[in-house]
Coordinates of C-alpha atoms in Angstrom, one line a residue:
M1 CA 67.0 -110.5 147.6
T2 CA 68.4 -109.4 150.8
R3 CA 71.8 -107.1 150.7
P4 CA 75.0 -110.6 148.9
E5 CA 77.6 -111.0 151.2
R6 CA 80.9 -110.5 150.6
Y7 CA 83.1 -113.6 149.9
P8 CA 86.9 -112.5 150.4
G9 CA 88.1 -115.6 148.8
A10 CA 86.3 -115.6 145.8
R11 CA 88.3 -114.9 142.5
A12 CA 87.4 -114.0 138.7
L13 CA 87.7 -116.7 136.0
H14 CA 88.3 -114.2 133.3
R15 CA 90.3 -111.8 132.2
P16 CA 91.1 -109.1 129.8
A17 CA 91.4 -110.9 126.7
T18 CA 95.3 -109.9 124.4
S19 CA 93.1 -111.7 121.2
T20 CA 90.5 -112.4 119.3
T21 CA 90.4 -115.9 120.6
A22 CA 88.8 -114.2 124.3
L23 CA 88.9 -116.0 127.3
V24 CA 90.8 -119.3 126.8
V25 CA 91.4 -120.4 130.7
P26 CA 92.3 -124.1 131.2
P27 CA 90.6 -125.0 134.4
P28 CA 91.7 -126.9 137.0
S29 CA 90.4 -130.6 137.7
I30 CA 86.6 -131.0 139.5
P31 CA 86.5 -130.8 142.7
S32 CA 86.5 -133.2 145.6
P33 CA 82.1 -134.2 146.0
Y34 CA 80.4 -131.9 148.5
H35 CA 77.8 -134.0 150.8
R36 CA 75.8 -130.9 152.0
V37 CA 73.5 -129.5 149.1
R38 CA 71.9 -126.2 149.6
P39 CA 69.7 -124.1 147.5
L40 CA 70.9 -121.3 145.3
S41 CA 70.1 -117.9 146.5
Q42 CA 71.1 -114.6 147.6
E43 CA 71.0 -115.3 150.8
T44 CA 73.7 -119.1 151.0
L45 CA 76.1 -117.6 148.3
S46 CA 78.4 -116.9 150.7
S47 CA 77.8 -120.5 151.9
H48 CA 78.7 -121.5 148.4
G49 CA 82.1 -119.3 148.1
A50 CA 84.7 -122.4 149.3
R51 CA 83.3 -124.2 146.8
L52 CA 82.9 -122.4 143.6
S53 CA 83.6 -118.9 142.6
V54 CA 81.4 -116.2 143.4
P55 CA 80.6 -112.2 142.7
T56 CA 82.0 -110.4 145.1
Y57 CA 80.4 -107.1 144.7
D58 CA 77.3 -105.5 145.9
R59 CA 74.6 -107.1 143.9
W60 CA 73.0 -103.8 145.3
A61 CA 74.9 -101.8 143.5
L62 CA 74.2 -102.6 140.3
T63 CA 72.7 -99.8 138.1
P64 CA 70.2 -101.8 135.5
A65 CA 71.7 -100.4 132.1
V66 CA 70.8 -103.0 129.9
V67 CA 67.4 -105.2 128.6
H68 CA 68.4 -109.2 128.0
L69 CA 65.2 -110.2 125.2
S70 CA 65.3 -113.9 124.8
V71 CA 67.1 -115.0 128.2
G72 CA 69.0 -118.4 127.2
G73 CA 71.8 -120.7 127.9
F74 CA 73.3 -119.3 125.0
S75 CA 72.9 -115.7 126.5
R76 CA 74.0 -117.1 130.0
A77 CA 77.3 -118.2 129.5
H78 CA 78.3 -115.2 127.1
Q79 CA 76.5 -112.1 127.5
L80 CA 76.2 -112.1 130.8
L81 CA 78.6 -113.7 132.1
Y82 CA 81.1 -110.5 130.3
F83 CA 78.9 -107.4 132.3
D84 CA 79.5 -110.2 135.3
E85 CA 83.3 -109.7 134.5
L86 CA 82.7 -106.3 134.7
A87 CA 81.0 -105.9 138.2
E88 CA 83.7 -108.7 139.3
R89 CA 86.6 -106.3 138.4
R90 CA 85.7 -103.5 139.9
I91 CA 85.5 -101.7 136.8
T92 CA 82.2 -100.8 137.1
A93 CA 79.1 -101.3 138.7
D94 CA 77.0 -99.6 135.8
W95 CA 75.9 -102.0 133.6
G96 CA 73.3 -104.6 135.7
V97 CA 70.9 -106.5 133.3
V98 CA 67.7 -106.8 133.4
G99 CA 66.2 -110.8 132.0
V100 CA 63.0 -110.8 129.8
G101 CA 61.6 -113.7 128.0
L102 CA 59.4 -113.9 125.3
R103 CA 57.4 -117.3 124.8
R104 CA 58.7 -120.5 127.6
R105 CA 58.0 -119.7 132.0
T106 CA 60.6 -122.5 132.6
M107 CA 63.5 -119.6 132.6
Q108 CA 61.1 -117.6 135.3
E109 CA 60.4 -120.6 136.8
A110 CA 63.7 -121.4 137.5
L111 CA 65.8 -117.8 138.3
V112 CA 62.8 -116.0 140.5
P113 CA 63.2 -118.6 143.1
Q114 CA 67.0 -117.9 143.3
D115 CA 67.1 -114.7 143.5
H116 CA 67.9 -114.7 139.8
L117 CA 71.8 -116.1 140.2
Y118 CA 72.9 -119.4 138.5
T119 CA 75.6 -121.5 137.3
V120 CA 77.6 -121.4 134.7
I121 CA 80.0 -125.0 134.4
E122 CA 83.5 -124.0 132.0
R123 CA 84.5 -127.6 130.9
S124 CA 87.3 -128.7 129.6
P125 CA 89.4 -132.1 128.0
D126 CA 91.3 -131.0 131.5
G127 CA 88.5 -130.4 134.1
E128 CA 86.3 -128.1 134.9
R129 CA 85.4 -125.0 136.9
A130 CA 82.8 -123.4 138.3
R131 CA 81.1 -119.5 138.8
V132 CA 77.8 -117.5 140.4
V133 CA 77.2 -114.7 138.2
G134 CA 75.4 -112.0 140.2
V135 CA 74.9 -109.5 137.7
M136 CA 70.7 -110.1 136.4
V137 CA 69.2 -108.2 138.6
D138 CA 65.5 -108.9 137.5
Y139 CA 64.0 -111.6 135.1
L140 CA 60.3 -110.5 133.2
F141 CA 58.2 -112.9 131.6
A142 CA 57.1 -110.8 129.2
P143 CA 53.6 -112.3 128.7
D144 CA 52.4 -111.9 132.2
A145 CA 54.6 -108.4 132.5
P146 CA 53.9 -106.4 128.8
D147 CA 53.6 -103.2 130.5
A148 CA 56.6 -103.9 133.1
V149 CA 58.7 -105.0 130.2
L150 CA 57.9 -101.2 128.4
D151 CA 58.5 -100.1 131.6
R152 CA 61.7 -101.4 132.4
L153 CA 62.5 -100.6 128.2
T154 CA 61.6 -96.8 128.4
D155 CA 63.6 -96.2 131.9
P156 CA 66.0 -93.6 131.7
R157 CA 68.8 -95.6 133.3
T158 CA 68.5 -98.2 130.6
R159 CA 71.2 -97.5 128.1
M160 CA 71.9 -100.5 126.0
V161 CA 69.6 -103.8 124.8
T162 CA 70.7 -107.5 123.1
L163 CA 69.0 -110.1 121.7
T164 CA 69.3 -113.3 122.4
I165 CA 65.9 -114.7 119.4
T166 CA 67.5 -116.6 116.7
G167 CA 66.5 -116.2 113.3
A168 CA 63.4 -116.7 112.9
G169 CA 62.7 -114.3 114.7
Y170 CA 63.6 -111.8 112.8
R171 CA 60.0 -111.9 111.4
L172 CA 61.9 -111.8 107.2
D173 CA 60.5 -112.5 104.4
P174 CA 61.3 -116.0 103.0
T175 CA 61.6 -115.2 99.7
T176 CA 63.3 -111.8 100.2
G177 CA 65.2 -111.9 102.9
E178 CA 63.7 -108.7 104.0
F179 CA 61.9 -107.7 106.9
D180 CA 57.8 -108.9 106.3
P181 CA 54.8 -106.4 106.9
A182 CA 52.6 -109.2 105.8
D183 CA 54.3 -111.1 108.7
P184 CA 50.7 -112.8 111.4
D185 CA 53.0 -111.2 114.8
V186 CA 54.1 -108.1 113.4
L187 CA 49.8 -107.2 112.4
Q188 CA 48.8 -107.4 116.3
D189 CA 51.4 -105.7 116.9
L190 CA 51.0 -102.9 114.5
A191 CA 46.6 -102.7 115.4
R192 CA 47.5 -103.5 119.4
P193 CA 50.9 -101.6 119.6
H194 CA 50.8 -100.9 123.6
A195 CA 50.7 -104.2 124.1
P196 CA 52.6 -105.7 122.2
T197 CA 54.0 -109.5 122.0
T198 CA 57.0 -110.0 118.9
V199 CA 60.5 -108.5 120.5
F200 CA 60.1 -105.7 117.3
G201 CA 57.1 -105.2 119.1
F202 CA 58.1 -104.1 122.2
L203 CA 61.0 -102.3 121.1
V204 CA 59.6 -99.9 119.4
E205 CA 56.5 -98.9 121.3
A206 CA 58.9 -98.2 124.1
F207 CA 60.4 -95.9 121.5
D208 CA 57.4 -94.6 120.7
R209 CA 57.5 -93.7 124.5
R210 CA 61.0 -92.8 125.3
R211 CA 60.5 -90.0 122.1
R212 CA 57.5 -88.7 123.6
A213 CA 59.4 -87.6 127.4
G214 CA 62.4 -86.4 125.3
L215 CA 64.5 -89.0 126.2
P216 CA 67.2 -90.3 125.0
G217 CA 67.7 -93.4 122.8
L218 CA 69.9 -95.9 123.3
T219 CA 72.2 -99.5 121.6
V220 CA 70.5 -102.3 119.9
V221 CA 72.0 -105.1 120.1
S222 CA 71.6 -108.2 117.9
C223 CA 73.8 -111.4 119.6
D224 CA 72.1 -113.7 116.8
N225 CA 73.9 -116.2 113.6
V226 CA 71.9 -113.7 111.1
H227 CA 74.1 -111.8 108.6
R228 CA 75.7 -107.7 109.3
N229 CA 72.6 -108.7 112.3
G230 CA 72.2 -105.5 113.2
D231 CA 70.9 -103.8 109.6
V232 CA 69.0 -106.7 110.7
T233 CA 67.6 -105.6 113.9
R234 CA 67.6 -102.2 112.1
A235 CA 65.5 -102.4 109.2
A236 CA 63.0 -104.7 111.6
V237 CA 62.5 -102.2 114.4
V238 CA 62.0 -99.2 111.6
G239 CA 59.4 -100.7 109.0
L240 CA 57.6 -101.4 111.9
A241 CA 57.7 -98.3 113.6
R242 CA 57.6 -97.1 109.4
M243 CA 54.0 -99.1 109.8
R244 CA 53.1 -96.6 113.0
D245 CA 53.8 -93.3 112.2
E246 CA 56.9 -91.5 110.0
V247 CA 58.1 -89.2 112.5
L248 CA 58.7 -92.6 114.8
A249 CA 60.8 -94.2 112.3
R250 CA 63.1 -91.0 111.7
W251 CA 64.0 -90.6 115.7
I252 CA 64.7 -94.0 115.6
T253 CA 67.1 -94.1 112.7
D254 CA 68.1 -90.6 114.0
R255 CA 68.7 -91.7 118.1
V256 CA 68.8 -95.8 118.4
A257 CA 72.1 -97.5 117.0
F258 CA 72.5 -100.5 116.0
P259 CA 75.7 -102.0 115.6
S260 CA 76.3 -105.5 114.3
S261 CA 78.0 -108.1 116.7
M262 CA 80.1 -112.3 115.8
V263 CA 79.4 -114.2 119.4
D264 CA 80.8 -117.2 119.9
R265 CA 80.4 -119.9 122.7
I266 CA 79.5 -123.5 122.3
T267 CA 76.7 -123.6 124.7
P268 CA 74.8 -127.7 124.5
Q269 CA 71.4 -127.7 126.0
T270 CA 71.4 -128.4 130.0
P271 CA 70.0 -132.1 130.5
P272 CA 68.7 -132.9 133.7
E273 CA 71.9 -134.7 134.7
E274 CA 73.9 -131.7 135.1
R275 CA 71.5 -129.9 137.8
A276 CA 72.7 -133.4 140.2
A277 CA 76.4 -133.1 138.9
L278 CA 76.4 -129.6 140.2
A279 CA 75.0 -131.1 143.5
E280 CA 76.4 -133.8 144.0
R281 CA 80.1 -131.8 143.2
Y282 CA 79.3 -128.8 144.2
G283 CA 76.4 -128.0 147.1
V284 CA 74.9 -126.1 144.9
D285 CA 71.4 -126.6 144.2
D286 CA 70.8 -124.8 140.7
R287 CA 67.4 -125.6 139.0
W288 CA 68.9 -124.4 135.4
P289 CA 73.2 -124.3 134.6
V290 CA 75.2 -123.7 132.0
I291 CA 77.5 -125.8 130.4
T292 CA 79.8 -124.3 128.4
E293 CA 83.9 -124.3 126.9
P294 CA 86.5 -122.1 128.0
F295 CA 86.4 -120.4 124.5
S296 CA 84.7 -117.4 124.1
Q297 CA 84.6 -114.7 121.7
W298 CA 82.3 -111.3 121.1
V299 CA 83.3 -108.5 118.4
I300 CA 80.4 -105.3 118.4
E301 CA 80.7 -102.9 115.9
D302 CA 82.0 -99.6 117.8
T303 CA 79.1 -96.9 116.8
F304 CA 76.8 -96.8 120.3
V305 CA 74.5 -94.3 121.6
N306 CA 74.1 -92.3 124.9
G307 CA 77.3 -94.8 126.6
R308 CA 78.6 -98.0 126.1
P309 CA 79.7 -100.5 128.7
P310 CA 84.0 -101.0 129.0
L311 CA 84.1 -104.2 127.6
E312 CA 87.3 -103.9 126.2
E313 CA 88.0 -104.6 129.7
V314 CA 87.0 -107.8 129.7
G315 CA 87.7 -109.2 126.4
V316 CA 84.9 -107.8 124.3
R317 CA 86.3 -106.5 120.7
F318 CA 85.6 -102.9 119.1
V319 CA 85.6 -102.5 115.2
R320 CA 84.4 -100.4 112.9
D321 CA 83.3 -103.1 110.6
V322 CA 81.6 -106.5 112.0
G323 CA 81.6 -108.0 109.0
D324 CA 85.1 -110.5 108.3
H325 CA 84.4 -111.1 111.6
E326 CA 81.1 -112.5 110.9
L327 CA 81.6 -114.0 107.8
M328 CA 84.9 -116.0 109.5
K329 CA 83.1 -117.5 112.2
T330 CA 79.7 -119.4 110.4
R331 CA 81.3 -119.9 107.3
L332 CA 83.5 -121.8 109.3
L333 CA 82.4 -122.7 112.7
N334 CA 78.9 -122.3 111.6
A335 CA 78.6 -124.3 108.3
S336 CA 80.9 -127.0 109.7
H337 CA 78.5 -127.8 112.2
S338 CA 76.1 -128.5 110.0
A339 CA 77.8 -130.3 107.5
L340 CA 78.8 -132.9 110.9
G341 CA 75.4 -133.1 112.2
Y342 CA 73.3 -134.2 108.8
L343 CA 76.4 -136.3 108.1
G344 CA 77.9 -137.6 111.5
S345 CA 73.7 -138.4 112.0
L346 CA 73.1 -140.0 109.6
A347 CA 76.3 -141.8 109.9
G348 CA 75.0 -143.1 113.5
H349 CA 76.7 -140.8 115.8
S350 CA 75.2 -138.4 118.2
R351 CA 77.9 -136.8 119.6
M352 CA 80.6 -134.4 118.1
D353 CA 83.2 -135.0 120.2
V354 CA 82.4 -139.0 119.7
L355 CA 83.0 -138.2 115.4
M356 CA 85.8 -135.6 116.0
T357 CA 88.3 -138.8 117.0
D358 CA 86.7 -140.9 113.5
P359 CA 89.5 -139.6 111.1
V360 CA 87.5 -139.8 108.0
F361 CA 85.2 -137.3 109.8
A362 CA 88.2 -135.1 111.3
E363 CA 89.4 -135.1 107.3
Y364 CA 86.6 -134.3 106.3
V365 CA 86.0 -130.5 108.3
A366 CA 88.8 -129.3 108.5
R367 CA 89.9 -130.6 103.7
L368 CA 86.6 -128.7 104.2
M369 CA 87.3 -125.4 105.7
D370 CA 90.9 -125.7 104.4
D371 CA 90.2 -126.1 100.0
E372 CA 86.5 -125.2 100.7
V373 CA 85.9 -122.3 102.5
T374 CA 89.1 -120.2 103.5
P375 CA 89.8 -119.6 100.2
L376 CA 86.6 -117.3 99.7
L377 CA 86.8 -115.5 103.0
P378 CA 88.1 -111.9 103.4
Q379 CA 91.3 -112.2 106.1
P380 CA 90.1 -110.5 109.6
D381 CA 92.1 -107.8 110.9
G382 CA 94.4 -109.2 113.7
V383 CA 93.3 -113.0 113.1
D384 CA 95.0 -115.9 112.2
L385 CA 92.6 -117.9 110.0
T386 CA 94.9 -120.8 110.4
E387 CA 94.8 -120.7 114.5
Y388 CA 91.5 -119.3 114.5
K389 CA 91.2 -123.6 112.2
R390 CA 93.3 -125.4 113.9
I391 CA 91.4 -124.2 117.8
L392 CA 87.9 -124.6 116.0
L393 CA 88.5 -128.6 115.5
Q394 CA 90.4 -128.5 119.1
R395 CA 86.6 -127.1 120.3
F396 CA 84.6 -129.8 117.8
A397 CA 86.9 -132.5 119.7
N398 CA 86.6 -131.7 123.1
P399 CA 84.8 -134.3 125.3
A400 CA 83.9 -132.4 128.2
I401 CA 81.1 -130.8 126.6
A402 CA 79.6 -133.7 124.3
D403 CA 77.7 -132.0 122.3
R404 CA 74.9 -133.7 120.9
L405 CA 74.7 -133.7 117.2
S406 CA 71.1 -133.0 117.5
R407 CA 70.9 -129.4 118.1
L408 CA 72.9 -129.4 115.4
C409 CA 70.8 -130.6 113.3
R410 CA 68.6 -128.1 114.2
R411 CA 66.6 -124.8 111.9
G412 CA 68.2 -126.1 108.7
S413 CA 66.2 -124.2 106.9
T414 CA 67.1 -121.4 108.6
K415 CA 71.1 -122.1 109.6
L416 CA 71.6 -123.2 105.8
P417 CA 70.5 -120.3 103.8
H418 CA 73.1 -117.9 105.8
H419 CA 75.7 -120.3 106.9
L420 CA 76.8 -123.3 103.9
L421 CA 74.8 -122.0 100.9
P422 CA 76.9 -118.8 100.6
S423 CA 80.1 -120.2 100.5
L424 CA 78.2 -122.5 98.3
R425 CA 77.2 -120.2 95.7
Q426 CA 80.1 -118.0 95.5
A427 CA 83.0 -121.0 94.8
L428 CA 80.0 -122.0 91.7
A429 CA 79.8 -118.3 91.1
E430 CA 83.5 -117.8 91.5
G431 CA 84.6 -121.3 89.3
R432 CA 86.1 -123.1 92.8
P433 CA 86.1 -126.6 94.0
T434 CA 82.4 -127.2 95.6
T435 CA 82.2 -130.9 95.8
L436 CA 82.6 -131.1 99.9
L437 CA 80.2 -128.2 99.8
T438 CA 77.7 -130.4 98.2
L439 CA 78.4 -133.0 99.9
A440 CA 76.8 -131.4 103.0
V441 CA 73.9 -130.6 101.7
A442 CA 73.6 -133.8 100.5
G443 CA 73.5 -134.9 104.1
W444 CA 70.7 -132.4 104.7
C445 CA 68.6 -133.8 102.5
R446 CA 69.3 -137.0 102.7
Y447 CA 68.3 -136.3 106.6
L448 CA 65.2 -134.3 105.8
R449 CA 63.9 -137.8 104.8
G450 CA 63.8 -138.6 109.1
T451 CA 65.5 -141.9 109.3
D452 CA 69.3 -142.6 109.0
A453 CA 70.6 -145.8 106.6
G454 CA 69.0 -148.5 109.8
G455 CA 65.8 -146.9 109.5
R456 CA 66.3 -145.0 113.0
P457 CA 65.0 -142.0 113.5
L458 CA 66.3 -138.5 113.4
P459 CA 64.7 -135.4 114.9
L460 CA 63.7 -133.1 113.1
E461 CA 63.3 -129.5 114.3
D462 CA 62.3 -127.1 111.9
P463 CA 60.1 -124.4 110.6
R464 CA 59.7 -126.2 107.7
A465 CA 59.7 -129.5 108.8
A466 CA 56.7 -131.3 107.2
E467 CA 56.9 -129.6 104.0
L468 CA 60.5 -130.7 103.5
Q469 CA 60.3 -133.8 105.0
E470 CA 57.7 -134.6 102.0
L471 CA 59.5 -132.7 99.1
A472 CA 63.1 -135.4 100.3
L473 CA 60.8 -138.3 100.3
A474 CA 59.0 -137.6 97.4
G475 CA 62.3 -136.8 95.7
G476 CA 64.3 -139.5 97.3
T477 CA 67.9 -139.8 95.3
D478 CA 66.1 -136.6 93.0
P479 CA 67.1 -133.3 94.8
R480 CA 65.2 -131.3 92.4
P481 CA 61.9 -131.4 94.6
L482 CA 63.9 -129.8 96.8
L483 CA 65.7 -127.6 95.3
S484 CA 62.9 -125.6 93.8
V485 CA 62.1 -124.2 97.4
H486 CA 63.1 -121.5 96.7
A487 CA 63.4 -119.3 100.2
V488 CA 65.6 -121.7 101.1
F489 CA 67.5 -122.6 98.4
G490 CA 67.6 -120.1 96.0
D491 CA 67.8 -120.6 92.1
L492 CA 70.5 -123.4 93.0
G493 CA 68.2 -125.7 91.5
E494 CA 68.6 -124.0 88.0
L495 CA 72.3 -124.8 87.7
P496 CA 72.1 -128.2 86.2
D497 CA 75.8 -129.0 86.7
F498 CA 75.2 -128.7 91.1
V499 CA 71.3 -130.4 90.0
D500 CA 73.8 -133.1 89.1
D501 CA 76.8 -132.9 91.7
L502 CA 74.2 -133.0 94.3
R503 CA 72.1 -136.1 92.7
R504 CA 75.2 -138.3 92.6
A505 CA 76.2 -137.3 96.5
I506 CA 73.1 -138.2 97.3
V507 CA 73.0 -141.5 95.6
R508 CA 76.3 -142.1 97.4
I509 CA 75.5 -141.3 100.3
D510 CA 71.9 -143.8 99.9
R511 CA 74.1 -147.0 98.9
L512 CA 77.6 -146.2 100.9
G513 CA 76.4 -145.1 104.1
A514 CA 77.5 -141.5 105.5
R515 CA 81.1 -142.3 106.6
V516 CA 81.8 -144.6 103.3
A517 CA 80.6 -141.6 101.0
V518 CA 82.3 -139.4 102.8
A519 CA 85.5 -142.0 102.9
A520 CA 85.3 -141.9 98.9
T521 CA 84.4 -137.9 98.3
L522 CA 87.9 -137.6 100.3
A523 CA 89.3 -139.9 97.8
E524 CA 88.4 -138.7 95.1
T525 CA 89.3 -134.6 95.9
P526 CA 92.5 -133.0 95.2
S527 CA 93.5 -131.5 98.7
A528 CA 93.9 -127.7 97.1
P529 CA 97.2 -126.5 97.3
A530 CA 98.9 -124.2 100.7
A531 CA 98.8 -121.1 97.7
A532 CA 95.2 -121.3 97.5
L533 CA 93.9 -121.4 100.7
T534 CA 93.7 -117.8 101.2
R535 CA 92.0 -114.4 98.9

């Protein structure tokens, strides 16, 4: 990587947030096409500055203080952009990022030839704006270079680790929800601690090396949609460490911080045609650009060790306890995504924005949030839930993002137990309405058969896909075979009234089709009075 050129005319796209709806910026219209296309790299960076925002800071001056484990589209549109803003606004150069890949080398193949630069395109109905992000100073593919990853984690300059490994990456026992010490990959890392393969194997080995070298601990921030993700991460790291060495486990407990966090930014997968569109509009040949929305939110518990980045100056909110914000986001946004993904797919839709133009589904998700979920939620400090939900509906309907329902339908056996079923279980326990929540579960049960009402195949991307599809097909309109999967449904199958309600909802979807079933259910279900919408 050669020393970067500066471009005085480049401008930062983000400003400090004044509320939890951070970084909502109305973008300008799409620029005119450019015909000269140049690859994205440090050498060509200055030539792109007239067409889109590029880093104006000295990338050579960045201190590699953050290691991000499992770089993907979301982390590049979210966490890295906040750190990039710290550098771009000259707040600090102390928080450069080293990216690490864990499973697939495709990200390495895209980023390394580009000197770890990449483009983020923010889109709203009003237009788009593009920005090159330069805060990533290195990228390592762990299977090829495990020692290099451990060296980065044990580097005295490293003070923070961030994670986006998805819920399945936390090695939790599907029955208890606790760290699973019998996981085969965990056992492999235990047998070969100096050659780890899992995130937690890398962290535990790195902490052992830091301890032996007399180095301080650091802060590990999970950015996954997992309930109390900091506690879950701590349990996994300390659990594996305790299997190795009780002294090491105590050192981690005393010297490593695991704050929980809540992250939010809708970031669809980047289809291949977006690379061509970026080249046409901006003259940039980026091997893997990121498409996202203007909205971005990051709330983190303020429990750091070994220094804390001043992220509050670029829109991050530090709080004492992130729990209320996490519940708000997972039970309103993530649960709604799942409900609309399954029911909308069954109705023949493929895009969220198109689905939201249908008044039946728009009313369904609004009433799901208002009538059945919001009454269960605590009030997060500094958040207007009515305004939050209004913005959510706008985000769902954003045609510039065109989020695919197939993305929202992935990993249902992981997502529903974390995002939707807790509201259902709580509402049943409190004697509150559950009709619309039950309909969402019925949509998933019907979706698991693998075809819509017209017989068209539906993609099943789930770690338990084979097991769940077999049970769904065997049960038909009887949900009891699926409900017997305790790791997903817990004790819901032992509640006769709920089982009957779920069966009737599945039958209705089968007989009427998903759209008519949703419309009929709404017509039969009275709206909750306004006074009942908050706890």
